[in-house]
PDB file of C-alpha atoms and ligand atoms in Angstrom:
ATOM      1  CA  MET V   9     116.745 148.108 186.237  1.00 97.00           C
ATOM      2  CA  ARG V  10     117.924 149.036 182.771  1.00 98.00           C
ATOM      3  CA  ILE V  11     116.789 152.072 180.755  1.00 98.00           C
ATOM      4  CA  ASP V  12     117.745 152.443 177.096  1.00 98.00           C
ATOM      5  CA  ILE V  13     117.243 155.946 175.712  1.00 98.00           C
ATOM      6  CA  ILE V  14     117.116 156.397 171.934  1.00 98.00           C
ATOM      7  CA  SER V  15     117.947 159.920 170.788  1.00 97.00           C
ATOM      8  CA  ALA V  16     118.890 161.971 167.750  1.00 96.00           C
ATOM      9  CA  VAL V  17     120.750 164.382 170.067  1.00 95.00           C
ATOM     10  CA  PRO V  18     122.480 162.122 172.632  1.00 97.00           C
ATOM     11  CA  GLU V  19     124.683 165.025 173.771  1.00 97.00           C
ATOM     12  CA  LEU V  20     121.641 166.473 175.544  1.00 96.00           C
ATOM     13  CA  LEU V  21     121.612 163.458 177.869  1.00 96.00           C
ATOM     14  CA  GLU V  22     125.292 163.544 178.825  1.00 95.00           C
ATOM     15  CA  GLY V  23     124.772 165.793 181.848  1.00 94.00           C
ATOM     16  CA  PRO V  24     121.936 163.860 183.468  1.00 93.00           C
ATOM     17  CA  VAL V  25     123.424 160.443 182.718  1.00 92.00           C
ATOM     18  CA  ASN V  26     126.979 161.262 183.795  1.00 92.00           C
ATOM     19  CA  HIS V  27     126.429 163.616 186.720  1.00 90.00           C
ATOM     20  CA  SER V  28     123.015 163.216 188.316  1.00 89.00           C
ATOM     21  CA  ILE V  29     121.435 160.635 190.561  1.00 87.00           C
ATOM     22  CA  LEU V  30     121.397 158.398 187.482  1.00 90.00           C
ATOM     23  CA  LYS V  31     125.179 158.202 187.644  1.00 91.00           C
ATOM     24  CA  ARG V  32     125.120 157.379 191.366  1.00 91.00           C
ATOM     25  CA  ALA V  33     122.603 154.587 190.782  1.00 95.00           C
ATOM     26  CA  ALA V  34     124.749 153.228 187.941  1.00 94.00           C
ATOM     27  CA  ASP V  35     127.907 153.347 190.086  1.00 94.00           C
ATOM     28  CA  LYS V  36     126.134 151.367 192.801  1.00 95.00           C
ATOM     29  CA  GLY V  37     125.087 148.757 190.235  1.00 96.00           C
ATOM     30  CA  LEU V  38     121.392 149.490 190.852  1.00 96.00           C
ATOM     31  CA  ALA V  39     120.578 150.838 187.412  1.00 96.00           C
ATOM     32  CA  GLU V  40     122.027 150.905 183.952  1.00 96.00           C
ATOM     33  CA  ILE V  41     121.254 153.780 181.607  1.00 96.00           C
ATOM     34  CA  CYS V  42     122.364 153.417 177.989  1.00 97.00           C
ATOM     35  CA  VAL V  43     121.992 156.192 175.442  1.00 97.00           C
ATOM     36  CA  HIS V  44     121.787 155.206 171.785  1.00 98.00           C
ATOM     37  CA  ASP V  45     122.577 157.661 168.995  1.00 98.00           C
ATOM     38  CA  LEU V  46     119.890 157.279 166.341  1.00 97.00           C
ATOM     39  CA  ARG V  47     122.320 158.512 163.703  1.00 97.00           C
ATOM     40  CA  THR V  48     124.280 155.251 164.053  1.00 97.00           C
ATOM     41  CA  TYR V  49     121.259 153.643 162.383  1.00 98.00           C
ATOM     42  CA  GLY V  50     120.854 156.382 159.770  1.00 97.00           C
ATOM     43  CA  ARG V  51     120.567 155.842 156.055  1.00 97.00           C
ATOM     44  CA  GLY V  52     123.464 156.080 153.613  1.00 96.00           C
ATOM     45  CA  GLN V  53     126.675 158.057 153.669  1.00 96.00           C
ATOM     46  CA  TYR V  54     125.075 160.958 155.538  1.00 96.00           C
ATOM     47  CA  ARG V  55     123.385 158.753 158.127  1.00 97.00           C
ATOM     48  CA  GLN V  56     120.025 160.335 157.331  1.00 97.00           C
ATOM     49  CA  ILE V  57     117.439 159.931 160.092  1.00 96.00           C
ATOM     50  CA  ASP V  58     114.685 162.370 159.081  1.00 95.00           C
ATOM     51  CA  ASP V  59     112.730 163.261 155.978  1.00 94.00           C
ATOM     52  CA  LYS V  60     109.912 165.528 154.763  1.00 94.00           C
ATOM     53  CA  ILE V  61     106.329 164.864 155.837  1.00 93.00           C
ATOM     54  CA  TYR V  62     104.174 163.142 153.179  1.00 94.00           C
ATOM     55  CA  GLY V  63     101.310 165.368 152.155  1.00 90.00           C
ATOM     56  CA  GLY V  64     103.096 168.667 152.212  1.00 77.00           C
ATOM     57  CA  ASN V  65     103.157 170.055 155.776  1.00 80.00           C
ATOM     58  CA  ALA V  66     106.359 171.877 156.648  1.00 85.00           C
ATOM     59  CA  GLY V  67     108.841 170.095 158.889  1.00 86.00           C
ATOM     60  CA  MET V  68     110.881 166.949 159.183  1.00 91.00           C
ATOM     61  CA  VAL V  69     109.935 163.595 160.657  1.00 94.00           C
ATOM     62  CA  LEU V  70     112.107 160.835 162.121  1.00 96.00           C
ATOM     63  CA  MET V  71     112.125 158.023 159.555  1.00 97.00           C
ATOM     64  CA  VAL V  72     110.758 154.591 160.375  1.00 98.00           C
ATOM     65  CA  GLU V  73     113.862 152.615 159.368  1.00 98.00           C
ATOM     66  CA  PRO V  74     116.563 153.972 161.726  1.00 98.00           C
ATOM     67  CA  VAL V  75     114.199 153.862 164.722  1.00 98.00           C
ATOM     68  CA  ALA V  76     112.996 150.336 163.818  1.00 98.00           C
ATOM     69  CA  LYS V  77     116.581 149.089 163.433  1.00 98.00           C
ATOM     70  CA  CYS V  78     117.604 150.522 166.786  1.00 98.00           C
ATOM     71  CA  ILE V  79     114.594 149.063 168.625  1.00 98.00           C
ATOM     72  CA  GLU V  80     115.027 145.666 166.920  1.00 98.00           C
ATOM     73  CA  ASP V  81     118.706 145.625 167.894  1.00 98.00           C
ATOM     74  CA  LEU V  82     117.805 146.230 171.534  1.00 98.00           C
ATOM     75  CA  LYS V  83     114.972 143.696 171.538  1.00 98.00           C
ATOM     76  CA  LYS V  84     117.379 141.014 170.316  1.00 98.00           C
ATOM     77  CA  GLN V  85     119.404 141.515 173.491  1.00 98.00           C
ATOM     78  CA  ARG V  86     116.645 141.448 176.139  1.00 98.00           C
ATOM     79  CA  GLU V  87     112.909 141.587 176.723  1.00 98.00           C
ATOM     80  CA  TYR V  88     111.447 145.034 177.332  1.00 98.00           C
ATOM     81  CA  ASP V  89     108.538 145.742 179.672  1.00 98.00           C
ATOM     82  CA  GLU V  90     107.651 148.952 177.844  1.00 98.00           C
ATOM     83  CA  VAL V  91     108.743 150.833 174.733  1.00 98.00           C
ATOM     84  CA  ILE V  92     107.867 154.401 175.652  1.00 98.00           C
ATOM     85  CA  TYR V  93     107.603 157.307 173.241  1.00 98.00           C
ATOM     86  CA  MET V  94     108.285 160.707 174.824  1.00 98.00           C
ATOM     87  CA  THR V  95     105.770 163.127 173.294  1.00 97.00           C
ATOM     88  CA  PRO V  96     103.465 165.989 174.306  1.00 96.00           C
ATOM     89  CA  ASP V  97     100.636 163.757 172.959  1.00 95.00           C
ATOM     90  CA  GLY V  98     101.231 161.232 175.737  1.00 97.00           C
ATOM     91  CA  LYS V  99      99.682 160.633 179.140  1.00 98.00           C
ATOM     92  CA  ARG V 100     100.808 163.248 181.651  1.00 98.00           C
ATOM     93  CA  PHE V 101     103.642 161.873 183.808  1.00 98.00           C
ATOM     94  CA  ASP V 102     102.963 161.772 187.548  1.00 96.00           C
ATOM     95  CA  GLN V 103     104.159 160.061 190.741  1.00 95.00           C
ATOM     96  CA  PRO V 104     101.923 156.961 190.389  1.00 95.00           C
ATOM     97  CA  GLU V 105     103.348 156.411 186.892  1.00 97.00           C
ATOM     98  CA  ALA V 106     106.912 156.813 188.232  1.00 97.00           C
ATOM     99  CA  ASN V 107     106.117 154.291 190.977  1.00 96.00           C
ATOM    100  CA  ALA V 108     104.730 151.808 188.436  1.00 97.00           C
ATOM    101  CA  LEU V 109     107.710 152.151 186.100  1.00 98.00           C
ATOM    102  CA  SER V 110     110.165 151.698 188.991  1.00 97.00           C
ATOM    103  CA  LEU V 111     108.878 148.114 189.327  1.00 97.00           C
ATOM    104  CA  LYS V 112     109.856 147.223 185.737  1.00 98.00           C
ATOM    105  CA  SER V 113     113.158 145.660 184.661  1.00 98.00           C
ATOM    106  CA  ASN V 114     113.832 146.967 181.149  1.00 98.00           C
ATOM    107  CA  LEU V 115     112.511 150.137 179.541  1.00 98.00           C
ATOM    108  CA  ILE V 116     113.120 151.861 176.224  1.00 98.00           C
ATOM    109  CA  LEU V 117     112.548 155.631 176.091  1.00 98.00           C
ATOM    110  CA  LEU V 118     112.343 156.944 172.540  1.00 98.00           C
ATOM    111  CA  CYS V 119     112.883 160.702 172.244  1.00 97.00           C
ATOM    112  CA  GLY V 120     110.884 162.448 169.557  1.00 89.00           C
ATOM    113  CA  HIS V 121     112.304 165.329 167.550  1.00 82.00           C
ATOM    114  CA  TYR V 122     111.394 167.794 164.833  1.00 70.00           C
ATOM    115  CA  LYS V 123     107.727 167.336 163.921  1.00 80.00           C
ATOM    116  CA  GLY V 124     107.630 163.849 165.423  1.00 90.00           C
ATOM    117  CA  ILE V 125     108.149 160.288 164.253  1.00 95.00           C
ATOM    118  CA  ASP V 126     106.694 158.180 161.463  1.00 96.00           C
ATOM    119  CA  GLU V 127     103.336 156.880 162.725  1.00 97.00           C
ATOM    120  CA  ARG V 128     104.318 153.270 161.926  1.00 98.00           C
ATOM    121  CA  ILE V 129     106.793 153.313 164.823  1.00 98.00           C
ATOM    122  CA  ARG V 130     103.968 154.216 167.167  1.00 98.00           C
ATOM    123  CA  THR V 131     101.680 151.563 165.720  1.00 98.00           C
ATOM    124  CA  HIS V 132     104.146 148.690 165.718  1.00 98.00           C
ATOM    125  CA  TYR V 133     106.602 149.287 168.563  1.00 98.00           C
ATOM    126  CA  ILE V 134     105.369 151.809 171.112  1.00 98.00           C
ATOM    127  CA  THR V 135     103.532 150.407 174.157  1.00 98.00           C
ATOM    128  CA  LYS V 136     103.137 153.672 176.079  1.00 98.00           C
ATOM    129  CA  GLU V 137     103.341 157.412 175.369  1.00 98.00           C
ATOM    130  CA  ILE V 138     104.395 159.867 178.077  1.00 98.00           C
ATOM    131  CA  SER V 139     104.278 163.680 178.250  1.00 98.00           C
ATOM    132  CA  ILE V 140     105.824 165.639 181.122  1.00 98.00           C
ATOM    133  CA  GLY V 141     103.329 168.501 180.925  1.00 98.00           C
ATOM    134  CA  ASP V 142     101.214 170.762 178.785  1.00 97.00           C
ATOM    135  CA  TYR V 143     103.924 172.681 176.953  1.00 96.00           C
ATOM    136  CA  VAL V 144     106.048 171.829 173.926  1.00 94.00           C
ATOM    137  CA  LEU V 145     109.766 171.027 174.123  1.00 95.00           C
ATOM    138  CA  THR V 146     112.123 170.881 171.139  1.00 93.00           C
ATOM    139  CA  GLY V 147     112.743 167.198 171.751  1.00 95.00           C
ATOM    140  CA  GLY V 148     112.029 164.390 174.167  1.00 97.00           C
ATOM    141  CA  GLU V 149     115.542 164.270 175.694  1.00 97.00           C
ATOM    142  CA  LEU V 150     114.923 166.540 178.667  1.00 97.00           C
ATOM    143  CA  ALA V 151     111.622 164.779 179.292  1.00 98.00           C
ATOM    144  CA  ALA V 152     113.357 161.367 179.167  1.00 98.00           C
ATOM    145  CA  ALA V 153     115.945 162.585 181.690  1.00 97.00           C
ATOM    146  CA  ILE V 154     113.112 163.676 183.999  1.00 97.00           C
ATOM    147  CA  VAL V 155     111.328 160.336 183.747  1.00 98.00           C
ATOM    148  CA  ALA V 156     114.573 158.390 184.290  1.00 97.00           C
ATOM    149  CA  ASP V 157     115.394 160.507 187.368  1.00 96.00           C
ATOM    150  CA  ALA V 158     111.925 160.174 188.893  1.00 96.00           C
ATOM    151  CA  VAL V 159     111.929 156.399 188.354  1.00 97.00           C
ATOM    152  CA  ILE V 160     115.495 155.525 189.342  1.00 96.00           C
ATOM    153  CA  ARG V 161     115.503 157.494 192.591  1.00 94.00           C
ATOM    154  CA  LEU V 162     112.706 155.176 193.768  1.00 95.00           C
ATOM    155  CA  LEU V 163     114.856 152.037 193.461  1.00 95.00           C
ATOM    156  CA  PRO V 164     115.858 150.690 196.882  1.00 92.00           C
ATOM    157  CA  GLY V 165     119.365 151.831 197.795  1.00 93.00           C
ATOM    158  CA  VAL V 166     119.654 154.703 195.306  1.00 92.00           C
ATOM    159  CA  ILE V 167     118.893 157.378 197.893  1.00 88.00           C
ATOM    160  CA  SER V 168     120.942 156.827 201.030  1.00 74.00           C
ATOM    161  CA  ASP V 169     118.019 157.555 203.350  1.00 65.00           C
ATOM    162  CA  GLU V 170     115.642 154.735 202.436  1.00 59.00           C
ATOM    163  CA  THR V 171     112.597 156.435 203.868  1.00 62.00           C
ATOM    164  CA  SER V 172     113.114 159.703 202.073  1.00 64.00           C
ATOM    165  CA  ALA V 173     111.715 158.676 198.680  1.00 71.00           C
ATOM    166  CA  LEU V 174     108.512 157.596 200.410  1.00 66.00           C
ATOM    167  CA  THR V 175     108.068 160.840 202.340  1.00 65.00           C
ATOM    168  CA  ASP V 176     108.427 163.000 199.221  1.00 75.00           C
ATOM    169  CA  SER V 177     105.881 165.544 198.224  1.00 72.00           C
ATOM    170  CA  PHE V 178     103.176 163.682 196.258  1.00 77.00           C
ATOM    171  CA  GLN V 179     103.876 160.191 197.617  1.00 76.00           C
ATOM    172  CA  ASP V 180     101.077 160.652 200.146  1.00 82.00           C
ATOM    173  CA  GLY V 181      99.183 163.072 197.908  1.00 88.00           C
ATOM    174  CA  LEU V 182     100.396 166.052 199.963  1.00 94.00           C
ATOM    175  CA  LEU V 183     103.159 168.638 199.608  1.00 95.00           C
ATOM    176  CA  SER V 184     106.047 168.510 202.093  1.00 94.00           C
ATOM    177  CA  PRO V 185     105.938 170.573 205.298  1.00 96.00           C
ATOM    178  CA  PRO V 186     108.546 173.358 205.791  1.00 97.00           C
ATOM    179  CA  ILE V 187     111.935 171.993 206.900  1.00 97.00           C
ATOM    180  CA  TYR V 188     114.813 173.559 208.829  1.00 98.00           C
ATOM    181  CA  THR V 189     118.367 172.811 209.899  1.00 98.00           C
ATOM    182  CA  ARG V 190     120.841 174.476 212.265  1.00 97.00           C
ATOM    183  CA  PRO V 191     121.187 177.188 213.457  1.00 98.00           C
ATOM    184  CA  ALA V 192     117.991 177.493 215.482  1.00 98.00           C
ATOM    185  CA  GLU V 193     118.144 181.259 214.959  1.00 98.00           C
ATOM    186  CA  PHE V 194     119.599 183.342 212.099  1.00 98.00           C
ATOM    187  CA  ASN V 195     119.162 187.112 211.731  1.00 98.00           C
ATOM    188  CA  GLY V 196     116.477 186.830 214.408  1.00 98.00           C
ATOM    189  CA  TRP V 197     114.564 184.318 212.234  1.00 98.00           C
ATOM    190  CA  LYS V 198     113.612 181.417 214.478  1.00 98.00           C
ATOM    191  CA  VAL V 199     112.924 177.765 213.783  1.00 98.00           C
ATOM    192  CA  PRO V 200     109.443 176.876 215.123  1.00 98.00           C
ATOM    193  CA  ASP V 201     109.691 175.890 218.810  1.00 98.00           C
ATOM    194  CA  VAL V 202     107.919 172.571 218.364  1.00 98.00           C
ATOM    195  CA  LEU V 203     110.741 171.281 216.121  1.00 98.00           C
ATOM    196  CA  LEU V 204     113.261 171.925 218.917  1.00 98.00           C
ATOM    197  CA  SER V 205     111.053 170.367 221.610  1.00 97.00           C
ATOM    198  CA  GLY V 206     112.209 166.769 221.213  1.00 97.00           C
ATOM    199  CA  ASN V 207     108.548 165.705 221.489  1.00 98.00           C
ATOM    200  CA  PHE V 208     108.263 163.443 218.449  1.00 97.00           C
ATOM    201  CA  ALA V 209     104.514 162.952 218.673  1.00 98.00           C
ATOM    202  CA  GLU V 210     104.012 166.737 218.650  1.00 98.00           C
ATOM    203  CA  ILE V 211     106.528 167.143 215.816  1.00 98.00           C
ATOM    204  CA  GLU V 212     104.727 164.573 213.701  1.00 97.00           C
ATOM    205  CA  LYS V 213     101.396 166.279 214.359  1.00 98.00           C
ATOM    206  CA  TRP V 214     102.888 169.641 213.367  1.00 98.00           C
ATOM    207  CA  ASN V 215     104.432 168.186 210.178  1.00 97.00           C
ATOM    208  CA  ASP V 216     101.110 166.587 209.167  1.00 96.00           C
ATOM    209  CA  ALA V 217      99.177 169.796 209.830  1.00 98.00           C
ATOM    210  CA  MET V 218     101.674 171.942 207.903  1.00 97.00           C
ATOM    211  CA  ALA V 219     101.702 169.508 204.956  1.00 96.00           C
ATOM    212  CA  LEU V 220      97.929 169.734 204.789  1.00 97.00           C
ATOM    213  CA  LYS V 221      97.928 173.544 205.122  1.00 98.00           C
ATOM    214  CA  ARG V 222     100.529 173.927 202.385  1.00 97.00           C
ATOM    215  CA  THR V 223      98.604 171.610 200.071  1.00 97.00           C
ATOM    216  CA  GLU V 224      95.339 173.497 200.704  1.00 97.00           C
ATOM    217  CA  GLU V 225      97.051 176.820 199.948  1.00 98.00           C
ATOM    218  CA  ARG V 226      99.115 175.831 196.921  1.00 98.00           C
ATOM    219  CA  ARG V 227      97.611 172.714 195.344  1.00 96.00           C
ATOM    220  CA  PRO V 228      93.973 172.319 196.398  1.00 96.00           C
ATOM    221  CA  ASP V 229      93.519 170.159 193.276  1.00 94.00           C
ATOM    222  CA  LEU V 230      95.582 167.411 194.965  1.00 93.00           C
ATOM    223  CA  LEU V 231      92.997 167.218 197.761  1.00 94.00           C
ATOM    224  CA  GLU V 232      90.041 167.135 195.380  1.00 90.00           C
ATOM    225  CA  ASP V 233      91.402 164.078 193.547  1.00 63.00           C
ATOM    226  CA  ASN V 234      91.179 161.901 196.681  1.00 55.00           C
TER     227      ASN V 234
HETATM  228 CL1  6GU S 309     107.810 164.023 176.328  1.00 70.04          CL
HETATM  229  N1  6GU S 309     108.374 165.794 174.459  1.00 70.04           N
HETATM  230  C1  6GU S 309     108.303 167.014 173.905  1.00 70.04           C
HETATM  231  N2  6GU S 309     108.949 167.243 172.752  1.00 70.04           N
HETATM  232  N3  6GU S 309     107.624 168.017 174.441  1.00 70.04           N
HETATM  233  C2  6GU S 309     107.007 167.773 175.590  1.00 70.04           C
HETATM  234  C3  6GU S 309     107.031 166.529 176.217  1.00 70.04           C
HETATM  235  C4  6GU S 309     107.735 165.543 175.618  1.00 70.04           C
HETATM  236  N4  6GU S 309     106.306 166.608 177.345  1.00 70.04           N
HETATM  237  C5  6GU S 309     105.847 167.854 177.390  1.00 70.04           C
HETATM  238  N5  6GU S 309     106.262 168.566 176.345  1.00 70.04           N
END
């Protein structure tokens, strides 16, 4: 899978791309993440990428030309499954969307900034708009990093334990049960006996029951949706 991220502040993506699971996936040859600096496509000597909103409202908008040039450049090199605009106006990102995107080959994530982008980009290039939640961020970079992480960790081989991505919270519509590791007792705090019993049928039953209990207590909305 390849993800191209277009950004006016590419520095914000350096950490996630160079140090997170994204880097591990890239090193293993399972994913390629390329960050493109919008300013490279900017206008004139000052590489201008934003301008005032027509009609008077305060604030700056990403101009159509630099974004169009960048997207056109990328589209010349390969076919894209989706050109995604990261914006609080978009559909709320969730696990089913991450699963669906993980089956694609080539994605563009366009990070919004300032007051947004010229509407003509949305009309003529964008195939999907994604929000990561009902709050406003300064730009789409952190949101793009979240989407890239959620998608790439699902690719076979990225996480060493193949089954672990499938047993995540949310994959079965439930939160995860409590988990423990050694020692079996610390400060008098004990690991539940059943987990030490070696009885795998009982352990599975306990895990299922605890996952359900936790979901009922913390996220009853997840149970209502089903
Ligand atoms: Cl994708 N972008 C911005 N700027 N703010 C957000 C968001 C995205 N998702 C939630 N808030």
